[in-house]
Amino acid sequence: MLGNGETGEHIISAGKMGYDNCAKFVRRSVFCQSESDAIGGVATKMMTGKGVDSAGNVKCVSLEDSATICLANVSCGKNHTVAVEAPSSVGTPRVFTWGSGDYGRLGHGIQADEYTPRLVGGLRGPIFATNHPVSAVAGSNCSLIKTKNGHAYYVGKHKQGGESTMRPTLVDALANNGHVVASIGAGSQTVFCSTKSGVTVSWGHGSYGELGYGKDENKSSSKPKFVLGLDSCLVTDVACGMGHTLFIVSDEDEEDAKALKKVSKVEEKDVSQFVEQIKAKKVASDAGADEPAKKKQKGKGKK
């Protein structure tokens, strides 16, 4: 996964592992779609036996233009990948997903793994003709897609409770209120959307304050909630990690500067105590690791 040509361990089938030892990056040009999507079918067809083989697996066919597909955006989650096609004169950009299908995070309506980039049929059709997907982010168990007009679509699950969202679903709390999404982010159990009007919302489970609500507020939210600490800030990019979130905030004019002044800053003294705690833990850990060796040395001297 590091691209250095070593190991390349991957799952072939249940209980069977394989190893790819490529010395260089290799172009993969096989993209597919379900038979139902190929003939313009609807989701319910796959659930009534059509487009499914005897083992219950969805039948897929390779896309004829696989060799010419170019990607503009790609994001990797814990066990899945989401990619958005680059704009072209042939048609509207498509979204492809592959990897683990748990929690419906691939957006195909079923919890099934995909070993080949598969077209997400739920992000096709007339509604996306002038509002096509432009970027995507993959969380641990969910995916978030942003469109040209600033709409965000969610699929999967990032909360401990509740049902999974099996198909791409519009984040209507933003779209219905006229918000144009500029940047999106998804982490282990968190999701963020920042708009062009300087509004940032987040939702999910944030044990360490990574949702940004403040120390006196709830750490989690089941629905999109305003991040007041970033009020009026134009967030151009957001990245969600395990227990933390980072933002890139615009600072190009007086309004940006005014908004940034209200944002709390992390000073060296704020993290000094944390650094000392980590050092103390490391010293204790090293001492514990040396203890068995010391006992062994003492034992060698006994007769």
Tab-separated table of C-alpha atoms in Angstrom:
chain	number	residue	atom	x	y	z
A	1	MET	CA	0.000	0.000	0.000
A	2	LEU	CA	3.003	2.308	0.377
A	3	GLY	CA	3.858	1.937	-3.310
A	4	ASN	CA	7.421	0.777	-2.688
A	5	GLY	CA	6.980	-2.603	-4.348
A	6	GLU	CA	7.168	-4.762	-1.230
A	7	THR	CA	4.746	-7.360	0.184
A	8	GLY	CA	1.459	-6.168	-1.375
A	9	GLU	CA	-0.565	-8.515	0.813
A	10	HIS	CA	-4.244	-8.706	-0.120
A	11	ILE	CA	-7.267	-10.984	0.245
A	12	ILE	CA	-8.115	-13.204	-2.730
A	13	SER	CA	-10.969	-15.087	-1.084
A	14	ALA	CA	-11.987	-16.282	2.368
A	15	GLY	CA	-8.886	-17.683	4.071
A	16	LYS	CA	-6.681	-17.148	1.025
A	17	MET	CA	-4.065	-14.389	0.831
A	18	GLY	CA	-2.086	-13.138	-2.158
A	19	TYR	CA	0.991	-10.941	-2.627
A	20	ASP	CA	1.614	-8.351	-5.319
A	21	ASN	CA	5.276	-7.476	-5.588
A	22	CYS	CA	5.135	-4.821	-8.290
A	23	ALA	CA	8.320	-2.832	-8.732
A	24	LYS	CA	6.365	0.080	-10.145
A	25	PHE	CA	2.857	1.514	-10.284
A	26	VAL	CA	0.638	-0.439	-12.661
A	27	ARG	CA	-2.355	1.081	-14.433
A	28	ARG	CA	-5.592	-0.679	-13.567
A	29	SER	CA	-8.164	-0.109	-16.277
A	30	VAL	CA	-11.068	-2.387	-15.453
A	31	PHE	CA	-14.258	-0.645	-14.354
A	32	CYS	CA	-17.644	-2.303	-14.135
A	33	GLN	CA	-21.327	-1.731	-13.459
A	34	SER	CA	-24.190	-4.001	-12.454
A	35	GLU	CA	-26.305	-5.530	-15.193
A	36	SER	CA	-29.286	-3.713	-13.718
A	37	ASP	CA	-27.551	-0.336	-14.073
A	38	ALA	CA	-26.406	-1.222	-17.594
A	39	ILE	CA	-29.989	-1.634	-18.770
A	40	GLY	CA	-31.295	1.303	-16.780
A	41	GLY	CA	-32.840	-0.829	-14.060
A	42	VAL	CA	-33.887	0.334	-10.639
A	43	ALA	CA	-32.585	-0.834	-7.287
A	44	THR	CA	-35.543	-3.083	-6.529
A	45	LYS	CA	-34.778	-5.300	-9.505
A	46	MET	CA	-31.675	-6.642	-7.803
A	47	MET	CA	-33.752	-7.560	-4.766
A	48	THR	CA	-36.317	-9.539	-6.802
A	49	GLY	CA	-33.852	-11.911	-8.422
A	50	LYS	CA	-33.049	-10.046	-11.635
A	51	GLY	CA	-29.378	-9.259	-12.168
A	52	VAL	CA	-28.321	-11.716	-9.433
A	53	ASP	CA	-26.576	-15.082	-9.923
A	54	SER	CA	-27.441	-18.374	-8.207
A	55	ALA	CA	-25.140	-17.539	-5.280
A	56	GLY	CA	-26.940	-14.262	-4.653
A	57	ASN	CA	-24.133	-12.095	-6.033
A	58	VAL	CA	-24.912	-9.090	-8.194
A	59	LYS	CA	-23.956	-9.680	-11.817
A	60	CYS	CA	-21.590	-7.037	-13.187
A	61	VAL	CA	-20.312	-6.265	-16.660
A	62	SER	CA	-17.180	-4.369	-17.672
A	63	LEU	CA	-17.572	-0.845	-18.979
A	64	GLU	CA	-16.660	-0.589	-22.651
A	65	ASP	CA	-14.730	2.634	-22.055
A	66	SER	CA	-12.696	1.256	-19.128
A	67	ALA	CA	-9.373	1.848	-20.863
A	68	THR	CA	-10.071	5.557	-21.393
A	69	ILE	CA	-11.531	6.446	-17.985
A	70	CYS	CA	-9.524	9.129	-16.177
A	71	LEU	CA	-10.009	9.937	-12.505
A	72	ALA	CA	-9.993	13.426	-11.017
A	73	ASN	CA	-10.395	12.589	-7.341
A	74	VAL	CA	-9.775	9.527	-5.157
A	75	SER	CA	-10.069	8.858	-1.431
A	76	CYS	CA	-9.271	5.808	0.700
A	77	GLY	CA	-11.137	4.786	3.841
A	78	LYS	CA	-10.295	2.017	6.267
A	79	ASN	CA	-11.233	-0.784	3.863
A	80	HIS	CA	-12.725	0.900	0.801
A	81	THR	CA	-11.987	3.426	-1.924
A	82	VAL	CA	-14.085	6.090	-3.656
A	83	ALA	CA	-13.081	7.694	-6.961
A	84	VAL	CA	-14.645	10.428	-9.101
A	85	GLU	CA	-14.144	10.529	-12.854
A	86	ALA	CA	-12.604	13.588	-14.493
A	87	PRO	CA	-14.938	15.774	-16.600
A	88	SER	CA	-14.928	15.042	-20.333
A	89	SER	CA	-16.850	15.917	-23.464
A	90	VAL	CA	-18.329	12.412	-23.645
A	91	GLY	CA	-20.599	12.415	-20.584
A	92	THR	CA	-21.056	13.462	-16.988
A	93	PRO	CA	-18.416	12.289	-14.469
A	94	ARG	CA	-19.170	9.027	-12.702
A	95	VAL	CA	-18.372	7.757	-9.208
A	96	PHE	CA	-16.753	4.363	-8.603
A	97	THR	CA	-16.297	2.479	-5.342
A	98	TRP	CA	-14.625	-0.764	-4.370
A	99	GLY	CA	-13.417	-2.657	-1.301
A	100	SER	CA	-15.413	-3.726	1.746
A	101	GLY	CA	-19.145	-3.221	1.402
A	102	ASP	CA	-19.972	-3.360	5.116
A	103	TYR	CA	-22.547	-0.789	6.296
A	104	GLY	CA	-23.401	-0.040	2.651
A	105	ARG	CA	-20.451	2.373	2.405
A	106	LEU	CA	-19.937	1.553	-1.287
A	107	GLY	CA	-23.368	2.947	-2.147
A	108	HIS	CA	-24.655	-0.055	-4.097
A	109	GLY	CA	-27.596	-0.792	-1.820
A	110	ILE	CA	-26.201	-4.051	-0.459
A	111	GLN	CA	-23.502	-5.093	1.993
A	112	ALA	CA	-21.223	-6.869	-0.461
A	113	ASP	CA	-17.525	-6.455	-1.227
A	114	GLU	CA	-16.366	-5.256	-4.637
A	115	TYR	CA	-12.950	-6.227	-5.972
A	116	THR	CA	-13.203	-4.060	-9.094
A	117	PRO	CA	-14.114	-0.350	-9.272
A	118	ARG	CA	-17.890	-0.403	-9.711
A	119	LEU	CA	-20.111	2.417	-10.918
A	120	VAL	CA	-22.403	3.881	-8.257
A	121	GLY	CA	-25.718	3.884	-10.087
A	122	GLY	CA	-27.391	6.070	-7.469
A	123	LEU	CA	-25.277	9.028	-8.576
A	124	ARG	CA	-26.361	8.860	-12.206
A	125	GLY	CA	-29.410	10.190	-14.018
A	126	PRO	CA	-31.036	13.482	-15.071
A	127	ILE	CA	-30.628	15.086	-11.647
A	128	PHE	CA	-26.848	14.912	-12.033
A	129	ALA	CA	-26.688	16.065	-15.660
A	130	THR	CA	-25.872	19.647	-14.615
A	131	ASN	CA	-24.882	18.878	-11.031
A	132	HIS	CA	-22.345	16.098	-11.427
A	133	PRO	CA	-20.025	14.742	-8.700
A	134	VAL	CA	-16.676	16.542	-8.416
A	135	SER	CA	-15.018	15.089	-5.310
A	136	ALA	CA	-15.408	12.457	-2.626
A	137	VAL	CA	-14.006	11.505	0.768
A	138	ALA	CA	-14.000	8.100	2.422
A	139	GLY	CA	-14.390	7.687	6.160
A	140	SER	CA	-13.856	4.453	8.043
A	141	ASN	CA	-17.334	3.141	7.260
A	142	CYS	CA	-18.933	5.847	5.116
A	143	SER	CA	-18.489	7.915	1.976
A	144	LEU	CA	-19.329	11.546	1.214
A	145	ILE	CA	-19.628	12.956	-2.314
A	146	LYS	CA	-19.741	16.648	-3.281
A	147	THR	CA	-21.372	17.852	-6.498
A	148	LYS	CA	-20.723	20.789	-8.822
A	149	ASN	CA	-23.504	22.883	-7.294
A	150	GLY	CA	-22.298	22.276	-3.752
A	151	HIS	CA	-24.595	19.466	-2.655
A	152	ALA	CA	-23.312	16.694	-0.379
A	153	TYR	CA	-24.427	13.066	-0.628
A	154	TYR	CA	-23.819	10.587	2.178
A	155	VAL	CA	-23.737	6.778	2.270
A	156	GLY	CA	-22.684	4.235	4.895
A	157	LYS	CA	-22.523	4.616	8.665
A	158	HIS	CA	-20.286	6.623	10.982
A	159	LYS	CA	-22.292	6.558	14.206
A	160	GLN	CA	-22.377	3.826	16.836
A	161	GLY	CA	-26.167	3.569	16.767
A	162	GLY	CA	-28.841	3.746	14.121
A	163	GLU	CA	-29.247	2.189	10.704
A	164	SER	CA	-26.810	2.338	7.815
A	165	THR	CA	-27.542	4.552	4.806
A	166	MET	CA	-27.341	2.058	1.954
A	167	ARG	CA	-27.610	4.443	-0.993
A	168	PRO	CA	-26.260	7.953	-1.704
A	169	THR	CA	-28.558	10.338	0.185
A	170	LEU	CA	-28.617	14.129	-0.035
A	171	VAL	CA	-27.627	15.987	3.137
A	172	ASP	CA	-30.860	17.981	2.966
A	173	ALA	CA	-30.191	19.993	6.128
A	174	LEU	CA	-27.727	21.993	4.006
A	175	ALA	CA	-29.252	21.773	0.523
A	176	ASN	CA	-32.762	22.757	1.631
A	177	ASN	CA	-31.433	25.876	3.357
A	178	GLY	CA	-29.505	27.178	0.372
A	179	HIS	CA	-26.029	26.232	1.612
A	180	VAL	CA	-23.361	25.589	-1.039
A	181	VAL	CA	-20.858	23.048	0.256
A	182	ALA	CA	-17.227	23.936	-0.475
A	183	SER	CA	-15.340	21.208	1.393
A	184	ILE	CA	-16.142	17.843	2.948
A	185	GLY	CA	-14.431	15.467	5.340
A	186	ALA	CA	-15.087	12.072	6.915
A	187	GLY	CA	-13.179	10.312	9.669
A	188	SER	CA	-13.543	7.316	11.936
A	189	GLN	CA	-16.919	8.373	13.321
A	190	THR	CA	-17.171	11.996	12.207
A	191	VAL	CA	-18.418	13.901	9.144
A	192	PHE	CA	-17.832	17.584	8.251
A	193	CYS	CA	-19.275	19.935	5.638
A	194	SER	CA	-18.111	23.539	5.192
A	195	THR	CA	-19.973	26.007	2.989
A	196	LYS	CA	-19.063	29.005	0.849
A	197	SER	CA	-20.961	31.245	3.260
A	198	GLY	CA	-18.613	30.489	6.142
A	199	VAL	CA	-20.738	27.849	7.860
A	200	THR	CA	-19.268	24.563	9.071
A	201	VAL	CA	-21.369	21.683	10.369
A	202	SER	CA	-20.382	18.311	11.767
A	203	TRP	CA	-22.082	15.247	13.165
A	204	GLY	CA	-21.213	11.823	14.484
A	205	HIS	CA	-19.423	10.563	17.580
A	206	GLY	CA	-16.506	12.620	18.887
A	207	SER	CA	-15.034	11.261	22.111
A	208	TYR	CA	-12.069	13.638	21.990
A	209	GLY	CA	-13.790	16.834	20.891
A	210	GLU	CA	-12.972	16.281	17.216
A	211	LEU	CA	-16.443	17.509	16.193
A	212	GLY	CA	-15.448	20.984	17.388
A	213	TYR	CA	-18.456	21.839	19.538
A	214	GLY	CA	-16.412	23.123	22.497
A	215	LYS	CA	-15.614	21.770	25.961
A	216	ASP	CA	-18.962	22.793	27.459
A	217	GLU	CA	-21.036	21.219	24.676
A	218	ASN	CA	-22.004	17.650	23.831
A	219	LYS	CA	-19.248	15.707	22.142
A	220	SER	CA	-21.597	13.943	19.738
A	221	SER	CA	-24.544	14.760	17.495
A	222	SER	CA	-26.831	12.539	15.448
A	223	LYS	CA	-27.639	15.388	13.026
A	224	PRO	CA	-25.578	18.159	11.356
A	225	LYS	CA	-24.715	20.734	14.012
A	226	PHE	CA	-23.003	24.115	13.652
A	227	VAL	CA	-19.342	24.362	14.630
A	228	LEU	CA	-19.573	27.783	16.256
A	229	GLY	CA	-15.817	28.071	16.740
A	230	LEU	CA	-15.462	28.392	12.955
A	231	ASP	CA	-18.349	30.806	12.449
A	232	SER	CA	-17.817	33.031	9.361
A	233	CYS	CA	-14.547	31.223	8.517
A	234	LEU	CA	-14.212	30.031	4.920
A	235	VAL	CA	-12.871	26.503	5.287
A	236	THR	CA	-11.251	25.472	2.002
A	237	ASP	CA	-10.271	21.979	3.115
A	238	VAL	CA	-10.931	19.663	6.047
A	239	ALA	CA	-9.275	16.392	7.043
A	240	CYS	CA	-10.693	14.050	9.690
A	241	GLY	CA	-8.402	11.692	11.569
A	242	MET	CA	-8.724	9.320	14.486
A	243	GLY	CA	-9.682	11.646	17.329
A	244	HIS	CA	-8.786	14.947	15.666
A	245	THR	CA	-9.743	17.241	12.779
A	246	LEU	CA	-7.669	19.760	10.805
A	247	PHE	CA	-8.896	22.677	8.699
A	248	ILE	CA	-7.385	24.993	6.100
A	249	VAL	CA	-9.042	28.398	6.512
A	250	SER	CA	-8.975	31.229	3.973
A	251	ASP	CA	-7.051	34.385	4.952
A	252	GLU	CA	-7.237	36.531	1.832
A	253	ASP	CA	-9.107	39.678	2.868
A	254	GLU	CA	-10.254	41.739	5.849
A	255	GLU	CA	-13.365	39.628	6.414
A	256	ASP	CA	-11.263	36.465	6.579
A	257	ALA	CA	-8.838	38.103	9.005
A	258	LYS	CA	-11.700	39.277	11.212
A	259	ALA	CA	-13.189	35.784	11.355
A	260	LEU	CA	-9.820	34.193	12.123
A	261	LYS	CA	-9.268	36.480	15.117
A	262	LYS	CA	-12.174	34.767	16.863
A	263	VAL	CA	-10.687	31.308	16.404
A	264	SER	CA	-8.805	29.860	19.358
A	265	LYS	CA	-5.117	29.226	18.732
A	266	VAL	CA	-3.025	26.321	19.938
A	267	GLU	CA	0.043	27.638	21.750
A	268	GLU	CA	3.127	25.701	22.801
A	269	LYS	CA	2.068	25.828	26.448
A	270	ASP	CA	-1.242	24.180	25.535
A	271	VAL	CA	0.504	21.009	24.396
A	272	SER	CA	3.521	21.013	26.713
A	273	GLN	CA	1.716	19.019	29.406
A	274	PHE	CA	0.554	16.502	26.817
A	275	VAL	CA	4.126	16.109	25.480
A	276	GLU	CA	5.463	15.519	29.005
A	277	GLN	CA	2.814	12.866	29.617
A	278	ILE	CA	3.795	11.051	26.419
A	279	LYS	CA	7.486	11.191	27.403
A	280	ALA	CA	6.690	9.794	30.850
A	281	LYS	CA	4.697	6.938	29.328
A	282	LYS	CA	7.560	6.127	26.957
A	283	VAL	CA	10.106	6.056	29.797
A	284	ALA	CA	7.825	3.756	31.813
A	285	SER	CA	7.286	1.523	28.785
A	286	ASP	CA	11.035	1.270	28.068
A	287	ALA	CA	11.728	0.451	31.717
A	288	GLY	CA	9.139	-2.307	31.653
A	289	ALA	CA	10.636	-3.782	28.490
A	290	ASP	CA	14.126	-3.873	30.076
A	291	GLU	CA	12.947	-5.658	33.225
A	292	PRO	CA	12.748	-9.215	31.748
A	293	ALA	CA	16.246	-8.797	30.257
A	294	LYS	CA	17.657	-7.746	33.656
A	295	LYS	CA	16.087	-10.757	35.368
A	296	LYS	CA	17.527	-13.036	32.705
A	297	GLN	CA	21.008	-11.598	33.234
A	298	LYS	CA	20.727	-12.169	36.983
A	299	GLY	CA	19.597	-15.733	36.406
A	300	LYS	CA	22.681	-16.504	34.300
A	301	GLY	CA	24.962	-15.748	37.270
A	302	LYS	CA	23.287	-18.297	39.548
A	303	LYS	CA	24.496	-21.873	39.883
